[in-house]
GROMACS .gro file of C-alpha atoms in nm:
model
  291
    1MET     CA    1  23.140  22.143  31.473
    2THR     CA    2  23.375  21.968  31.235
    3ILE     CA    3  23.378  22.071  30.883
    4SER     CA    4  23.325  21.715  30.625
    5LYS     CA    5  23.624  21.699  30.372
    6ALA     CA    6  23.379  21.686  30.118
    7VAL     CA    7  23.211  21.994  30.219
    8ALA     CA    8  23.585  22.188  30.289
    9MET     CA    9  23.671  22.096  29.956
   10LYS     CA   10  23.377  22.244  29.754
   11ASN     CA   11  23.418  22.564  29.941
   12LYS     CA   12  23.780  22.598  29.876
   13GLY     CA   13  24.025  22.479  29.642
   14VAL     CA   14  24.147  22.500  29.247
   15ILE     CA   15  24.014  22.338  28.928
   16VAL     CA   16  24.220  22.318  28.648
   17ILE     CA   17  24.024  22.387  28.310
   18ASN     CA   18  24.098  22.350  27.986
   19LYS     CA   19  23.892  22.674  27.839
   20PRO     CA   20  23.766  22.630  27.501
   21THR     CA   21  23.760  22.871  27.211
   22ASP     CA   22  23.503  23.131  27.237
   23TRP     CA   23  23.462  23.123  27.592
   24THR     CA   24  23.597  23.414  27.798
   25SER     CA   25  23.742  23.362  28.128
   26PHE     CA   26  23.473  23.512  28.274
   27ASP     CA   27  23.211  23.274  28.123
   28VAL     CA   28  23.421  22.978  28.271
   29VAL     CA   29  23.389  23.165  28.621
   30ASN     CA   30  23.046  23.220  28.586
   31LYS     CA   31  22.957  22.861  28.484
   32ILE     CA   32  23.152  22.722  28.804
   33LYS     CA   33  22.975  22.965  29.042
   34ARG     CA   34  22.635  22.818  28.903
   35LEU     CA   35  22.748  22.463  28.951
   36ILE     CA   36  22.874  22.534  29.299
   37GLY     CA   37  22.660  22.769  29.418
   38LEU     CA   38  22.917  22.998  29.541
   39SER     CA   39  22.975  23.374  29.436
   40ARG     CA   40  23.344  23.388  29.543
   41VAL     CA   41  23.513  23.207  29.216
   42GLY     CA   42  23.793  23.358  29.023
   43HIS     CA   43  24.065  23.265  28.768
   44LEU     CA   44  24.452  23.318  28.802
   45GLY     CA   45  24.538  23.469  28.440
   46THR     CA   46  24.294  23.582  28.189
   47LEU     CA   47  24.276  23.379  27.832
   48ASP     CA   48  24.150  23.554  27.527
   49PRO     CA   49  23.810  23.435  27.421
   50MET     CA   50  23.996  23.292  27.090
   51ALA     CA   51  24.259  23.109  27.293
   52THR     CA   52  24.218  22.779  27.449
   53GLY     CA   53  24.409  22.607  27.702
   54VAL     CA   54  24.480  22.596  28.100
   55LEU     CA   55  24.293  22.820  28.307
   56LEU     CA   56  24.298  22.803  28.658
   57VAL     CA   57  23.983  22.852  28.868
   58THR     CA   58  23.983  22.944  29.257
   59ILE     CA   59  23.706  22.906  29.476
   60GLY     CA   60  23.655  23.049  29.795
   61LYS     CA   61  23.966  23.167  29.993
   62ALA     CA   62  24.180  23.020  29.720
   63THR     CA   63  24.116  23.334  29.536
   64LYS     CA   64  24.390  23.491  29.764
   65LEU     CA   65  24.635  23.287  29.552
   66PHE     CA   66  24.632  23.544  29.282
   67ASP     CA   67  24.957  23.729  29.339
   68ILE     CA   68  25.143  23.394  29.422
   69MET     CA   69  25.064  23.224  29.099
   70GLN     CA   70  25.125  23.528  28.912
   71GLU     CA   71  25.461  23.460  28.972
   72LYS     CA   72  25.458  23.124  28.795
   73LYS     CA   73  25.595  23.053  28.453
   74LYS     CA   74  25.310  23.008  28.199
   75THR     CA   75  25.377  22.816  27.846
   76TYR     CA   76  25.164  22.865  27.527
   77VAL     CA   77  25.175  22.741  27.164
   78ALA     CA   78  25.100  23.049  26.958
   79THR     CA   79  25.105  23.043  26.561
   80PHE     CA   80  25.154  23.381  26.346
   81HIS     CA   81  25.070  23.456  26.012
   82PHE     CA   82  25.325  23.724  25.855
   83GLY     CA   83  25.234  23.980  25.612
   84GLU     CA   84  24.897  24.127  25.787
   85GLU     CA   85  24.844  24.290  26.119
   86THR     CA   86  24.485  24.353  26.231
   87ASN     CA   87  24.359  24.600  26.503
   88THR     CA   88  24.336  24.296  26.751
   89LEU     CA   89  24.673  24.167  26.655
   90ASP     CA   90  24.472  23.822  26.613
   91SER     CA   91  24.252  23.678  26.352
   92THR     CA   92  23.921  23.835  26.515
   93GLY     CA   93  24.014  24.215  26.390
   94LYS     CA   94  24.024  24.378  26.095
   95ILE     CA   95  24.362  24.400  25.893
   96THR     CA   96  24.486  24.736  25.935
   97ASN     CA   97  24.829  24.713  25.764
   98SER     CA   98  24.988  24.444  25.523
   99ASN     CA   99  25.299  24.376  25.278
  100ASN     CA  100  25.417  24.127  25.065
  101LYS     CA  101  25.764  24.018  25.231
  102ILE     CA  102  25.809  23.638  25.264
  103VAL     CA  103  26.016  23.571  25.597
  104THR     CA  104  26.278  23.313  25.592
  105ARG     CA  105  26.334  23.061  25.907
  106LYS     CA  106  26.689  23.186  25.888
  107GLU     CA  107  26.578  23.551  25.936
  108ILE     CA  108  26.372  23.454  26.226
  109GLU     CA  109  26.634  23.238  26.404
  110ALA     CA  110  26.833  23.521  26.358
  111ILE     CA  111  26.634  23.761  26.560
  112LEU     CA  112  26.455  23.525  26.797
  113ASN     CA  113  26.685  23.544  27.098
  114THR     CA  114  26.656  23.919  27.102
  115PHE     CA  115  26.298  23.851  27.274
  116VAL     CA  116  26.451  23.634  27.534
  117GLY     CA  117  26.482  23.752  27.920
  118GLU     CA  118  26.325  24.054  28.025
  119ILE     CA  119  26.162  24.290  27.728
  120SER     CA  120  25.999  24.605  27.698
  121GLN     CA  121  25.616  24.563  27.549
  122ILE     CA  122  25.328  24.790  27.440
  123PRO     CA  123  25.044  24.593  27.557
  124PRO     CA  124  24.783  24.561  27.244
  125LYS     CA  125  24.477  24.842  27.257
  126TYR     CA  126  24.228  24.561  27.248
  127SER     CA  127  24.355  24.454  27.600
  128ALA     CA  128  24.161  24.473  27.954
  129LYS     CA  129  24.429  24.743  28.033
  130SER     CA  130  24.292  25.038  28.202
  131VAL     CA  131  24.317  25.386  28.083
  132ASN     CA  132  24.206  25.645  28.360
  133GLY     CA  133  23.919  25.383  28.480
  134VAL     CA  134  23.820  25.236  28.118
  135ARG     CA  135  23.936  24.944  27.974
  136ALA     CA  136  24.144  24.971  27.670
  137TYR     CA  137  23.954  24.779  27.455
  138MET     CA  138  23.608  24.998  27.523
  139LEU     CA  139  23.808  25.295  27.400
  140ALA     CA  140  23.961  25.112  27.118
  141ARG     CA  141  23.596  25.014  26.983
  142LYS     CA  142  23.529  25.384  27.024
  143ASN     CA  143  23.830  25.456  26.779
  144GLU     CA  144  23.949  25.693  27.067
  145ASP     CA  145  24.295  25.790  27.051
  146PHE     CA  146  24.517  25.706  27.347
  147VAL     CA  147  24.854  25.552  27.445
  148LEU     CA  148  24.946  25.227  27.651
  149PRO     CA  149  25.264  25.248  27.822
  150ALA     CA  150  25.532  25.023  27.766
  151LYS     CA  151  25.598  24.754  28.069
  152VAL     CA  152  25.892  24.517  28.108
  153VAL     CA  153  25.787  24.145  28.081
  154LYS     CA  154  26.006  23.819  28.126
  155ILE     CA  155  26.041  23.553  27.823
  156TYR     CA  156  26.247  23.234  27.930
  157GLU     CA  157  26.241  23.038  27.628
  158LEU     CA  158  26.108  23.088  27.249
  159LYS     CA  159  26.143  22.759  27.045
  160ILE     CA  160  26.004  22.724  26.685
  161ILE     CA  161  25.777  22.461  26.657
  162ASP     CA  162  25.687  22.473  26.270
  163PHE     CA  163  25.762  22.760  26.011
  164ASN     CA  164  25.589  22.719  25.651
  165ASP     CA  165  25.452  22.962  25.383
  166ASN     CA  166  25.492  23.276  25.637
  167ILE     CA  167  25.320  23.093  25.889
  168LEU     CA  168  25.504  23.075  26.205
  169THR     CA  169  25.434  22.852  26.555
  170LEU     CA  170  25.620  22.921  26.844
  171GLU     CA  171  25.615  22.749  27.193
  172ILE     CA  172  25.674  23.040  27.431
  173THR     CA  173  25.746  23.020  27.803
  174CYS     CA  174  25.706  23.344  27.985
  175GLY     CA  175  25.624  23.522  28.303
  176SER     CA  176  25.329  23.685  28.405
  177GLY     CA  177  25.170  23.994  28.219
  178THR     CA  178  25.328  23.896  27.852
  179TYR     CA  179  25.066  23.941  27.578
  180ILE     CA  180  25.170  23.690  27.287
  181ARG     CA  181  24.981  23.886  27.042
  182ALA     CA  182  25.214  24.160  27.117
  183LEU     CA  183  25.523  23.968  27.124
  184GLY     CA  184  25.413  23.812  26.778
  185ARG     CA  185  25.382  24.163  26.636
  186ASP     CA  186  25.707  24.296  26.778
  187ILE     CA  187  25.889  23.997  26.642
  188ALA     CA  188  25.713  24.092  26.324
  189TYR     CA  189  25.823  24.462  26.324
  190LYS     CA  190  26.172  24.361  26.383
  191LEU     CA  191  26.159  24.126  26.058
  192ASN     CA  192  26.023  24.439  25.840
  193THR     CA  193  25.657  24.314  25.819
  194TYR     CA  194  25.359  24.225  26.030
  195ALA     CA  195  25.186  23.941  26.207
  196THR     CA  196  24.830  23.840  26.284
  197MET     CA  197  24.822  23.574  26.563
  198ILE     CA  198  24.597  23.307  26.458
  199SER     CA  199  24.585  23.046  26.712
  200LEU     CA  200  24.707  23.045  27.080
  201VAL     CA  201  24.702  22.737  27.311
  202ARG     CA  202  24.803  22.790  27.693
  203THR     CA  203  24.955  22.433  27.742
  204LYS     CA  204  25.099  22.497  28.130
  205VAL     CA  205  25.061  22.700  28.407
  206GLY     CA  206  25.340  22.638  28.692
  207LYS     CA  207  25.312  22.295  28.736
  208PHE     CA  208  24.964  22.228  28.577
  209ASP     CA  209  24.943  22.114  28.186
  210LEU     CA  210  24.689  22.032  27.963
  211ASN     CA  211  24.680  21.658  28.084
  212GLN     CA  212  24.572  21.749  28.413
  213SER     CA  213  24.298  21.989  28.296
  214ILE     CA  214  23.929  21.928  28.267
  215ASP     CA  215  23.681  22.066  27.959
  216ILE     CA  216  23.470  22.323  28.147
  217LYS     CA  217  23.175  22.151  27.901
  218SER     CA  218  23.211  21.829  28.078
  219LEU     CA  219  23.127  21.998  28.439
  220THR     CA  220  22.813  21.910  28.610
  221LYS     CA  221  22.678  21.986  28.949
  222ASP     CA  222  22.704  21.622  29.024
  223ASN     CA  223  23.084  21.587  28.920
  224ILE     CA  224  23.240  21.921  28.990
  225GLU     CA  225  23.375  21.820  29.341
  226ASN     CA  226  23.579  21.541  29.180
  227TYR     CA  227  23.800  21.815  29.017
  228ILE     CA  228  23.883  22.049  29.301
  229LEU     CA  229  24.183  22.046  29.394
  230PRO     CA  230  24.313  22.126  29.751
  231ILE     CA  231  24.527  22.429  29.799
  232ASP     CA  232  24.771  22.226  29.973
  233SER     CA  233  24.851  22.048  29.606
  234VAL     CA  234  24.857  22.376  29.426
  235LEU     CA  235  25.144  22.567  29.662
  236ASP     CA  236  25.505  22.440  29.616
  237TYR     CA  237  25.614  22.527  29.976
  238ASN     CA  238  25.751  22.318  30.263
  239LYS     CA  239  25.486  22.240  30.562
  240ILE     CA  240  25.583  22.403  30.868
  241GLU     CA  241  25.497  22.186  31.202
  242LEU     CA  242  25.379  22.374  31.506
  243SER     CA  243  25.239  22.332  31.844
  244ASP     CA  244  24.870  22.373  31.907
  245ILE     CA  245  24.992  22.671  32.129
  246ASN     CA  246  25.227  22.845  31.820
  247THR     CA  247  24.964  22.760  31.548
  248LYS     CA  248  24.691  22.966  31.757
  249LYS     CA  249  24.958  23.276  31.814
  250ILE     CA  250  25.060  23.284  31.472
  251LEU     CA  251  24.700  23.255  31.327
  252ASN     CA  252  24.615  23.541  31.572
  253GLY     CA  253  24.903  23.757  31.421
  254GLN     CA  254  25.171  23.715  31.653
  255THR     CA  255  25.525  23.644  31.562
  256ILE     CA  256  25.717  23.331  31.694
  257LYS     CA  257  26.065  23.234  31.694
  258THR     CA  258  26.205  22.917  31.468
  259ASP     CA  259  26.516  22.741  31.368
  260LEU     CA  260  26.386  22.723  31.023
  261GLN     CA  261  26.565  22.903  30.729
  262ASP     CA  262  26.409  23.216  30.572
  263GLY     CA  263  26.133  23.141  30.343
  264THR     CA  264  25.779  23.087  30.279
  265TYR     CA  265  25.588  22.777  30.454
  266LYS     CA  266  25.276  22.592  30.447
  267LEU     CA  267  25.065  22.555  30.750
  268ASN     CA  268  24.816  22.285  30.721
  269ASN     CA  269  24.527  22.141  30.945
  270GLU     CA  270  24.393  21.800  30.892
  271LEU     CA  271  24.210  21.912  30.599
  272ASP     CA  272  24.389  22.171  30.372
  273THR     CA  273  24.658  22.443  30.398
  274ILE     CA  274  24.524  22.702  30.596
  275ALA     CA  275  24.768  23.000  30.602
  276LEU     CA  276  25.118  23.086  30.471
  277ILE     CA  277  25.393  23.147  30.707
  278GLN     CA  278  25.697  23.403  30.609
  279VAL     CA  279  26.045  23.322  30.796
  280HIS     CA  280  26.281  23.614  30.850
  281ASN     CA  281  26.586  23.624  31.069
  282SER     CA  282  26.456  23.322  31.276
  283ASN     CA  283  26.106  23.507  31.330
  284ALA     CA  284  25.790  23.321  31.194
  285LYS     CA  285  25.467  23.540  31.112
  286MET     CA  286  25.164  23.455  30.857
  287SER     CA  287  25.155  23.650  30.544
  288LEU     CA  288  24.825  23.494  30.421
  289PHE     CA  289  24.529  23.349  30.569
  290LEU     CA  290  24.375  23.055  30.394
  291GLY     CA  291  24.175  22.879  30.638
   0.00000   0.00000   0.00000
């Protein structure tokens, strides 16, 4: 039986959401589950409840794209207030440290480049990091003592958007796993003060930005299919053209010979991408099934 394009799109794809404040990423996923009547829905990168902006939501086999999309750059606009630090590192928490230092733009500019590149970062205690199988924020809420190990994250670019009255707005382009709250904390420490993040907007994930996103509150059962993007449009790989025989072989896990250069390729049918193919030393083999 041939699957219609409409049915295929509803069961597999990506929606670019503009997450509102006070919605968790889980809230967004749950609403989409209800609207499309499917349980296999996920997202590609958590946004804190106070944060807004681009959240990629995956449906069906598109949930397998998590590891691939984690490699994409993300861009944020964050605002920090110097002089105070909260237990959550943002404005939802309780003040734990403060001082009266007045920071200058010149001081910020002098140290900002030290945070570009690969840097070591300790995640916030109020985060979803796991500590012996328990989420860190749950331990933090109980005032339990624990230490989160530092991890290496990558910052591609930091750009000052505005600075006035000890309030700094930065545009941050970074890799996966970067905690923007923790970045603000560490910048402040280097300036011998404290910082609290008072707003955060994720403006871009990979090639998708706010202009391509839809407010989750605008989605209904009647219009949601209009906003589901095919997997093909999300993946920035060249397509591989195979004969019917070789397509069958490769989907069955066999390796075939090819004259293509080493790299990752998309294998498509008439509807969408059905698999990712890895080519190495003239050998092509399926690395991810998406059909």
